[in-house]
């Protein structure tokens, strides 16, 4: 390292000082996957459209969105027309999974710098499972994001923002967040 | 910082043109193979195409194993198992597929069993579930459309489970694709037109959908140029070998393009009416292509306009104002459809297929939304949007 030019050496020192690589991204991704799981669970109770998509998924459906290294995951199971967030260990072989190839790719999508379709187009995300179910989950995810995200963020996360009136959006969003809080208070350890 | 990123791969060796079949014995030899199983179907064998291949191999000093010609029009699990049994029983060491999409799909899946032995094929279903290379595999397409000779996917109908199963792995790719004009000279005009329009759709969708990249663009443009230049001449003079080869090259290039930049809404709709009413895949793509491009104008006007150069040539492109190029490109595709209809009766609309009831359009729209290809469409596809395209295509 001492042979490296001064500028390179300085950069290496900065990198070392940052701690383990991707530590922040790892933390952020883990939090977001947790949040998205809970929001989908809440939205599948509150929103008719998401409930219809979930209702059309096959019985016994299980879903997971993971980072390949195994460092983070969100796992959902279907019960009737509702989704329930469960610990990843509860479903070792999900019926459908969206797998990010690297934590950095998950970070791009979950920090709304890259939309899900763009991530799929860029081969950052691989889908394992039946496509009809994948499409229903994608639509449910899109709808949930369109409802809970501020519009200026949603336009970056989605291919197109569905036309929802502001009143409807605020109404549904507050019910989803409300439901999320109720669920958290009910099962604080889950 | 640019967020530009793409992946591209095509490890298939192309052996293409005059006397291409005569290269097969060399290709077998370099892969240490001397007893290839020939996989084909009764129609291809009946047309004498397998004989042509065998003669070319024999005159090159090569040898072949048995011929398995029991591939049905819709590749099936039974055919895959029967073919694999034939391979294993007769000590084969390579596979040569001679046929269209179904033969290629069967040969790819058969290669899994030929390599892995008597196991359940289903354990390899899905994405990237093969972990090692398979037996040497040479693909000789007898249609110019699907591009299966360069794609890493096989779809097998599983009657026991009542589903179509996907197998997708780079190891499914043929080692060599042989494009020889003798293989497509006798294709009837209707199939020639339908398969060429399938290839055109692969290229146009690869060029206009979300995963487009500099490499797939290059293949797509070259494919579009050949098809727009040669489809009508070949329909007028079916034994035009130069044109036949150009269409075969175009189909392979379009296959490479869409393997690396997947297709969109045209294919979603074509898959749906194919499954519901048995409309030929190429004919269905041909029907929807211009109407989906109209629908996609807000998201890919630039790309559709750029295609005018490959569709109509430099004079027309230069003479068309930049703001009108996208519309002009769509008009050119409409005109190609009209010409194909006039020359061989290829349907231009859903009504002309005679098999899609108008009152079913809402159901078709609803079903198409569940087709995975809509993800890559440049414009978000809603139920209303899909229905609008279907109404236009009626
Ligand atoms: Fe196709």
Short mmCIF file of C-alpha atoms in Angstrom, two decimals, chain B:
data_model
loop_
_atom_site.label_atom_id
_atom_site.label_comp_id
_atom_site.label_asym_id
_atom_site.label_seq_id
_atom_site.Cartn_x
_atom_site.Cartn_y
_atom_site.Cartn_z
CA UNK B 1 -23.02 9.45 -12.59
CA UNK B 2 -24.74 7.44 -15.27
CA UNK B 3 -26.95 4.57 -14.14
CA UNK B 4 -26.58 2.88 -17.54
CA UNK B 5 -26.14 -0.89 -17.18
CA UNK B 6 -26.81 -3.91 -19.34
CA UNK B 7 -25.97 -7.56 -19.83
CA UNK B 8 -25.54 -9.32 -23.15
CA UNK B 9 -24.58 -12.84 -24.10
CA UNK B 10 -24.64 -15.01 -27.20
CA UNK B 11 -22.19 -17.90 -27.10
CA UNK B 12 -23.76 -19.77 -30.07
CA UNK B 13 -21.47 -20.34 -33.04
CA UNK B 14 -23.26 -19.39 -36.25
CA UNK B 15 -22.56 -21.53 -39.31
CA UNK B 16 -24.52 -19.82 -42.04
CA UNK B 17 -24.93 -19.71 -45.79
CA UNK B 18 -24.13 -21.66 -48.93
CA UNK B 19 -23.24 -25.32 -48.18
CA UNK B 20 -23.49 -24.66 -44.44
CA UNK B 21 -24.80 -28.17 -43.72
CA UNK B 22 -21.55 -29.62 -45.07
CA UNK B 23 -19.76 -28.05 -42.05
CA UNK B 24 -21.63 -30.21 -39.55
CA UNK B 25 -19.28 -33.20 -39.63
CA UNK B 26 -16.38 -30.85 -38.81
CA UNK B 27 -18.32 -29.28 -35.93
CA UNK B 28 -19.14 -32.74 -34.53
CA UNK B 29 -15.56 -33.84 -34.86
CA UNK B 30 -14.15 -30.81 -33.02
CA UNK B 31 -16.50 -31.62 -30.13
CA UNK B 32 -15.43 -35.24 -30.01
CA UNK B 33 -18.85 -36.49 -31.12
CA UNK B 34 -19.43 -39.27 -33.62
CA UNK B 35 -22.94 -40.53 -32.91
CA UNK B 36 -25.47 -37.68 -32.75
CA UNK B 37 -29.16 -38.36 -32.15
CA UNK B 38 -31.21 -36.61 -34.85
CA UNK B 39 -34.28 -34.97 -33.31
CA UNK B 40 -37.02 -33.93 -35.71
CA UNK B 41 -40.73 -34.30 -36.52
CA UNK B 42 -42.66 -36.26 -39.13
CA UNK B 43 -43.37 -33.20 -41.28
CA UNK B 44 -39.70 -32.22 -41.52
CA UNK B 45 -38.67 -35.81 -42.26
CA UNK B 46 -41.47 -36.09 -44.85
CA UNK B 47 -40.27 -32.92 -46.59
CA UNK B 48 -36.89 -34.64 -47.09
CA UNK B 49 -34.99 -32.12 -44.96
CA UNK B 50 -33.47 -34.70 -42.62
CA UNK B 51 -32.24 -36.66 -45.67
CA UNK B 52 -30.53 -33.51 -46.91
CA UNK B 53 -28.80 -33.08 -43.54
CA UNK B 54 -27.76 -36.75 -43.35
CA UNK B 55 -26.35 -36.63 -46.88
CA UNK B 56 -24.32 -33.53 -46.06
CA UNK B 57 -22.88 -35.20 -42.95
CA UNK B 58 -22.15 -38.50 -44.73
CA UNK B 59 -20.33 -36.83 -47.63
CA UNK B 60 -18.17 -35.06 -45.04
CA UNK B 61 -17.13 -38.40 -43.58
CA UNK B 62 -19.32 -37.97 -40.51
CA UNK B 63 -21.67 -40.49 -38.92
CA UNK B 64 -25.02 -40.20 -37.16
CA UNK B 65 -27.00 -42.24 -34.66
CA UNK B 66 -30.73 -42.96 -34.81
CA UNK B 67 -33.44 -40.55 -35.90
CA UNK B 68 -36.08 -39.60 -33.32
CA UNK B 69 -38.96 -37.98 -35.23
CA UNK B 70 -41.82 -38.26 -32.71
CA UNK B 71 -41.87 -34.60 -31.70
CA UNK B 72 -45.48 -33.30 -31.59
CA UNK B 73 -46.38 -29.75 -32.77
CA UNK B 74 -46.50 -28.65 -29.08
CA UNK B 75 -43.38 -30.12 -27.46
CA UNK B 76 -44.39 -32.54 -24.70
CA UNK B 77 -42.84 -34.20 -21.66
CA UNK B 78 -43.59 -37.64 -23.19
CA UNK B 79 -41.62 -36.77 -26.34
CA UNK B 80 -38.70 -35.49 -24.25
CA UNK B 81 -38.61 -38.73 -22.22
CA UNK B 82 -38.96 -40.97 -25.30
CA UNK B 83 -36.20 -39.06 -27.12
CA UNK B 84 -33.89 -39.20 -24.10
CA UNK B 85 -34.46 -42.96 -23.77
CA UNK B 86 -33.52 -43.38 -27.43
CA UNK B 87 -30.38 -41.29 -26.86
CA UNK B 88 -29.27 -43.27 -23.81
CA UNK B 89 -30.16 -46.71 -25.25
CA UNK B 90 -28.24 -46.20 -28.46
CA UNK B 91 -25.04 -44.77 -27.03
CA UNK B 92 -25.34 -41.33 -28.63
CA UNK B 93 -22.87 -38.58 -27.77
CA UNK B 94 -24.46 -35.43 -29.27
CA UNK B 95 -27.79 -34.01 -30.47
CA UNK B 96 -28.72 -32.51 -33.84
CA UNK B 97 -32.14 -30.86 -33.93
CA UNK B 98 -33.73 -30.33 -37.35
CA UNK B 99 -37.03 -28.46 -37.20
CA UNK B 100 -39.02 -25.51 -35.88
CA UNK B 101 -39.62 -24.18 -32.38
CA UNK B 102 -41.17 -27.34 -30.95
CA UNK B 103 -38.30 -29.57 -32.14
CA UNK B 104 -35.77 -27.11 -30.69
CA UNK B 105 -37.57 -26.97 -27.33
CA UNK B 106 -37.78 -30.77 -27.20
CA UNK B 107 -34.09 -31.17 -28.09
CA UNK B 108 -33.01 -28.69 -25.40
CA UNK B 109 -34.98 -30.47 -22.66
CA UNK B 110 -33.91 -33.86 -24.02
CA UNK B 111 -30.31 -32.76 -23.66
CA UNK B 112 -30.86 -32.28 -19.91
CA UNK B 113 -31.96 -35.91 -19.53
CA UNK B 114 -29.28 -37.13 -21.95
CA UNK B 115 -26.64 -35.51 -19.74
CA UNK B 116 -28.08 -36.02 -16.27
CA UNK B 117 -29.41 -39.54 -16.87
CA UNK B 118 -32.78 -40.95 -15.90
CA UNK B 119 -33.92 -38.25 -13.53
CA UNK B 120 -37.13 -36.24 -13.21
CA UNK B 121 -36.88 -33.37 -15.66
CA UNK B 122 -39.05 -31.14 -13.46
CA UNK B 123 -36.27 -30.66 -10.90
CA UNK B 124 -34.50 -28.50 -13.49
CA UNK B 125 -37.54 -26.33 -14.27
CA UNK B 126 -37.34 -22.57 -13.78
CA UNK B 127 -34.36 -20.27 -14.03
CA UNK B 128 -30.72 -21.29 -13.84
CA UNK B 129 -31.31 -24.67 -12.27
CA UNK B 130 -28.69 -26.40 -14.42
CA UNK B 131 -25.20 -26.26 -13.00
CA UNK B 132 -23.03 -27.80 -15.71
CA UNK B 133 -22.70 -27.94 -19.51
CA UNK B 134 -24.78 -30.46 -21.46
CA UNK B 135 -23.93 -32.70 -24.45
CA UNK B 136 -22.83 -31.13 -27.76
CA UNK B 137 -25.93 -29.73 -29.46
CA UNK B 138 -26.31 -28.53 -33.04
CA UNK B 139 -29.50 -26.71 -34.05
CA UNK B 140 -30.69 -26.55 -37.66
CA UNK B 141 -33.84 -24.42 -37.89
CA UNK B 142 -36.32 -25.21 -40.69
CA UNK B 143 -38.40 -22.08 -40.14
CA UNK B 144 -37.12 -18.51 -40.02
CA UNK B 145 -38.90 -16.99 -37.06
CA UNK B 146 -38.72 -18.29 -33.50
CA UNK B 147 -34.98 -17.79 -33.09
CA UNK B 148 -34.94 -20.87 -30.78
CA UNK B 149 -31.54 -21.78 -32.19
CA UNK B 150 -30.07 -18.90 -30.16
CA UNK B 151 -32.35 -18.78 -27.11
CA UNK B 152 -31.71 -20.33 -23.71
CA UNK B 153 -35.34 -21.26 -23.09
CA UNK B 154 -37.37 -24.41 -23.57
CA UNK B 155 -41.11 -24.68 -22.94
CA UNK B 156 -42.47 -28.19 -22.45
CA UNK B 157 -46.12 -29.15 -22.11
CA UNK B 158 -46.56 -31.33 -19.03
CA UNK B 159 -49.87 -33.17 -19.47
CA UNK B 160 -49.68 -34.99 -16.12
CA UNK B 161 -49.45 -31.67 -14.28
CA UNK B 162 -51.63 -29.83 -16.79
CA UNK B 163 -49.13 -26.99 -17.19
CA UNK B 164 -46.46 -25.67 -19.51
CA UNK B 165 -43.09 -25.84 -17.81
CA UNK B 166 -40.25 -23.40 -18.48
CA UNK B 167 -36.60 -24.32 -18.49
CA UNK B 168 -34.19 -21.43 -18.72
CA UNK B 169 -30.42 -21.79 -18.47
CA UNK B 170 -27.44 -20.74 -20.56
CA UNK B 171 -26.52 -24.45 -20.75
CA UNK B 172 -29.60 -25.08 -22.90
CA UNK B 173 -28.14 -22.99 -25.73
CA UNK B 174 -27.01 -24.93 -28.79
CA UNK B 175 -23.25 -25.00 -29.37
CA UNK B 176 -23.79 -24.40 -33.08
CA UNK B 177 -26.68 -23.01 -35.14
CA UNK B 178 -26.58 -23.98 -38.81
CA UNK B 179 -28.47 -21.67 -41.18
CA UNK B 180 -28.68 -23.15 -44.65
CA UNK B 181 -31.10 -21.77 -47.27
CA UNK B 182 -31.98 -25.36 -48.33
CA UNK B 183 -33.75 -25.80 -45.00
CA UNK B 184 -36.35 -23.09 -45.59
CA UNK B 185 -36.75 -23.09 -49.40
CA UNK B 186 -39.94 -25.19 -49.31
CA UNK B 187 -41.71 -23.34 -46.49
CA UNK B 188 -45.28 -22.50 -47.61
CA UNK B 189 -45.89 -18.73 -48.12
CA UNK B 190 -48.28 -18.38 -45.16
CA UNK B 191 -45.77 -19.93 -42.71
CA UNK B 192 -42.96 -17.91 -44.28
CA UNK B 193 -44.88 -14.69 -43.69
CA UNK B 194 -46.10 -15.56 -40.20
CA UNK B 195 -42.66 -16.67 -38.96
CA UNK B 196 -40.95 -13.65 -40.54
CA UNK B 197 -43.44 -11.36 -38.78
CA UNK B 198 -42.64 -13.16 -35.51
CA UNK B 199 -38.95 -12.41 -36.09
CA UNK B 200 -39.77 -8.79 -37.01
CA UNK B 201 -41.73 -8.50 -33.76
CA UNK B 202 -38.80 -9.92 -31.75
CA UNK B 203 -36.50 -7.32 -33.25
CA UNK B 204 -38.91 -4.38 -32.91
CA UNK B 205 -39.84 -5.23 -29.32
CA UNK B 206 -36.18 -5.81 -28.36
CA UNK B 207 -35.44 -2.38 -29.84
CA UNK B 208 -38.29 -0.53 -28.14
CA UNK B 209 -38.69 -2.25 -24.75
CA UNK B 210 -37.07 -1.49 -21.40
CA UNK B 211 -33.99 -3.77 -21.57
CA UNK B 212 -32.76 -2.42 -24.92
CA UNK B 213 -29.00 -2.00 -24.98
CA UNK B 214 -26.31 -1.12 -27.55
CA UNK B 215 -25.66 -4.77 -28.50
CA UNK B 216 -29.28 -5.89 -28.81
CA UNK B 217 -30.00 -2.70 -30.77
CA UNK B 218 -27.36 -3.61 -33.35
CA UNK B 219 -28.81 -7.09 -33.88
CA UNK B 220 -32.38 -5.76 -33.92
CA UNK B 221 -31.68 -3.11 -36.56
CA UNK B 222 -29.91 -5.62 -38.79
CA UNK B 223 -32.80 -8.07 -38.45
CA UNK B 224 -35.44 -5.43 -39.25
CA UNK B 225 -33.48 -4.34 -42.31
CA UNK B 226 -33.31 -7.87 -43.74
CA UNK B 227 -36.96 -8.68 -43.10
CA UNK B 228 -38.28 -5.45 -44.62
CA UNK B 229 -36.01 -5.93 -47.62
CA UNK B 230 -36.65 -9.64 -48.24
CA UNK B 231 -40.07 -10.74 -47.01
CA UNK B 232 -42.05 -9.56 -50.04
CA UNK B 233 -39.51 -10.78 -52.65
CA UNK B 234 -39.45 -14.22 -50.97
CA UNK B 235 -43.26 -14.39 -50.93
CA UNK B 236 -43.22 -13.56 -54.66
CA UNK B 237 -40.39 -15.99 -55.48
CA UNK B 238 -40.31 -18.69 -52.76
CA UNK B 239 -37.17 -20.38 -54.14
CA UNK B 240 -35.10 -17.21 -53.86
CA UNK B 241 -32.17 -18.71 -51.89
CA UNK B 242 -30.51 -15.38 -51.10
CA UNK B 243 -33.73 -14.05 -49.59
CA UNK B 244 -34.37 -17.28 -47.68
CA UNK B 245 -30.92 -17.06 -46.11
CA UNK B 246 -31.44 -13.37 -45.28
CA UNK B 247 -34.69 -14.23 -43.47
CA UNK B 248 -32.99 -17.08 -41.57
CA UNK B 249 -30.16 -14.73 -40.55
CA UNK B 250 -32.73 -12.12 -39.53
CA UNK B 251 -34.61 -14.63 -37.37
CA UNK B 252 -31.38 -15.62 -35.60
CA UNK B 253 -30.34 -12.00 -35.10
CA UNK B 254 -33.79 -11.11 -33.79
CA UNK B 255 -33.50 -14.13 -31.48
CA UNK B 256 -30.19 -12.83 -30.13
CA UNK B 257 -31.73 -9.37 -29.72
CA UNK B 258 -34.75 -10.51 -27.72
CA UNK B 259 -32.72 -12.99 -25.65
CA UNK B 260 -30.89 -9.95 -24.34
CA UNK B 261 -33.74 -7.44 -24.40
CA UNK B 262 -37.01 -9.28 -23.73
CA UNK B 263 -40.23 -8.63 -25.65
CA UNK B 264 -43.26 -6.66 -24.43
CA UNK B 265 -46.99 -6.17 -24.93
CA UNK B 266 -47.20 -7.55 -28.50
CA UNK B 267 -46.06 -10.92 -27.20
CA UNK B 268 -48.29 -10.72 -24.12
CA UNK B 269 -51.34 -10.37 -26.37
CA UNK B 270 -50.09 -12.97 -28.87
CA UNK B 271 -49.40 -15.51 -26.11
CA UNK B 272 -52.91 -14.93 -24.78
CA UNK B 273 -54.83 -15.41 -28.03
CA UNK B 274 -52.49 -18.28 -28.92
CA UNK B 275 -53.43 -20.10 -25.71
CA UNK B 276 -57.14 -19.18 -25.87
CA UNK B 277 -57.92 -19.70 -29.58
CA UNK B 278 -54.86 -21.37 -31.10
CA UNK B 279 -54.03 -18.36 -33.30
CA UNK B 280 -50.57 -18.92 -34.86
CA UNK B 281 -47.94 -17.09 -32.82
CA UNK B 282 -46.44 -15.24 -35.79
CA UNK B 283 -49.83 -14.28 -37.20
CA UNK B 284 -50.90 -12.98 -33.79
CA UNK B 285 -47.74 -10.89 -33.42
CA UNK B 286 -48.25 -9.51 -36.91
CA UNK B 287 -51.78 -8.43 -36.03
CA UNK B 288 -50.82 -6.62 -32.83
CA UNK B 289 -47.41 -5.15 -33.71
CA UNK B 290 -48.42 -1.77 -35.26
CA UNK B 291 -51.24 -1.18 -32.77
CA UNK B 292 -48.97 -1.81 -29.78
CA UNK B 293 -46.38 0.55 -31.30
CA UNK B 294 -49.11 3.23 -31.50
CA UNK B 295 -49.90 2.55 -27.83
CA UNK B 296 -46.18 2.76 -26.97
CA UNK B 297 -45.58 6.07 -28.78
CA UNK B 298 -45.60 8.15 -25.57
CA UNK B 299 -42.79 5.99 -24.11
CA UNK B 300 -40.67 5.17 -27.15
CA UNK B 301 -41.36 7.62 -29.97
CA UNK B 302 -37.61 8.10 -30.43
CA UNK B 303 -36.86 4.37 -30.80
CA UNK B 304 -39.83 3.67 -33.10
CA UNK B 305 -38.82 6.63 -35.26
CA UNK B 306 -35.22 5.38 -35.46
CA UNK B 307 -36.50 2.06 -36.82
CA UNK B 308 -37.71 3.85 -39.96
CA UNK B 309 -34.13 3.75 -41.26
CA UNK B 310 -34.07 -0.07 -41.13
CA UNK B 311 -37.68 -0.40 -42.31
CA UNK B 312 -37.60 1.96 -45.28
CA UNK B 313 -33.98 2.82 -46.10
CA UNK B 314 -31.93 6.02 -45.90
CA UNK B 315 -33.80 8.01 -48.60
CA UNK B 316 -37.19 7.68 -46.95
CA UNK B 317 -35.66 8.23 -43.50
CA UNK B 318 -33.91 11.43 -44.58
CA UNK B 319 -36.98 12.73 -46.40
CA UNK B 320 -39.25 12.22 -43.38
CA UNK B 321 -39.27 15.02 -40.78
CA UNK B 322 -37.98 13.75 -37.42
CA UNK B 323 -41.36 14.46 -35.82
CA UNK B 324 -43.14 12.12 -38.28
CA UNK B 325 -40.68 9.20 -38.35
CA UNK B 326 -42.38 7.11 -35.67
CA UNK B 327 -45.78 7.33 -37.42
CA UNK B 328 -44.12 6.60 -40.76
CA UNK B 329 -42.40 3.52 -39.29
CA UNK B 330 -45.75 2.23 -38.03
CA UNK B 331 -47.30 2.90 -41.48
CA UNK B 332 -44.51 0.85 -43.09
CA UNK B 333 -45.31 -2.11 -40.86
CA UNK B 334 -49.02 -1.73 -41.73
CA UNK B 335 -48.07 -1.73 -45.41
CA UNK B 336 -45.97 -4.88 -44.97
CA UNK B 337 -48.96 -6.56 -43.32
CA UNK B 338 -51.23 -5.50 -46.21
CA UNK B 339 -48.77 -6.90 -48.74
CA UNK B 340 -48.43 -10.21 -46.86
CA UNK B 341 -52.22 -10.43 -46.66
CA UNK B 342 -52.50 -9.85 -50.40
CA UNK B 343 -49.80 -12.43 -51.25
CA UNK B 344 -50.65 -15.26 -48.85
CA UNK B 345 -53.70 -14.35 -46.79
CA UNK B 346 -51.89 -13.60 -43.50
CA UNK B 347 -54.62 -12.09 -41.27
CA UNK B 348 -54.26 -8.36 -40.53
CA UNK B 349 -56.85 -8.10 -37.80
CA UNK B 350 -58.40 -10.25 -35.10
CA UNK B 351 -61.62 -10.38 -37.15
CA UNK B 352 -59.71 -11.83 -40.10
CA UNK B 353 -58.48 -14.78 -38.00
CA UNK B 354 -62.11 -15.93 -37.82
CA UNK B 355 -61.50 -17.44 -34.39
CA UNK B 356 -61.50 -14.59 -31.86
CA UNK B 357 -65.02 -13.51 -30.76
CA UNK B 358 -65.31 -9.77 -30.28
CA UNK B 359 -67.15 -10.09 -26.98
CA UNK B 360 -64.07 -11.88 -25.55
CA UNK B 361 -61.81 -8.82 -25.85
CA UNK B 362 -62.21 -7.82 -22.16
CA UNK B 363 -61.32 -11.34 -21.05
CA UNK B 364 -58.27 -11.34 -23.35
CA UNK B 365 -57.15 -7.97 -21.94
CA UNK B 366 -57.53 -9.20 -18.37
CA UNK B 367 -55.58 -12.43 -19.07
CA UNK B 368 -52.78 -10.68 -21.00
CA UNK B 369 -51.96 -8.56 -17.91
CA UNK B 370 -50.69 -11.73 -16.20
CA UNK B 371 -48.21 -12.46 -19.00
CA UNK B 372 -44.69 -11.77 -17.76
CA UNK B 373 -43.71 -9.91 -20.92
CA UNK B 374 -45.78 -6.82 -20.03
CA UNK B 375 -43.12 -5.89 -17.44
CA UNK B 376 -40.68 -4.95 -20.22
CA UNK B 377 -43.19 -2.87 -22.19
CA UNK B 378 -41.99 0.75 -22.27
CA UNK B 379 -45.46 2.09 -21.42
CA UNK B 380 -47.30 0.84 -18.33
CA UNK B 381 -50.04 -1.60 -19.40
CA UNK B 382 -53.36 -1.32 -17.62
CA UNK B 383 -56.54 -3.26 -18.34
CA UNK B 384 -57.96 -0.24 -20.16
CA UNK B 385 -54.77 0.16 -22.22
CA UNK B 386 -54.70 -3.50 -23.27
CA UNK B 387 -58.39 -3.35 -24.19
CA UNK B 388 -57.78 -0.24 -26.29
CA UNK B 389 -55.10 -2.06 -28.31
CA UNK B 390 -57.38 -5.09 -28.73
CA UNK B 391 -60.24 -2.86 -30.00
CA UNK B 392 -57.86 -1.27 -32.51
CA UNK B 393 -56.62 -4.70 -33.62
CA UNK B 394 -60.13 -6.04 -34.07
#
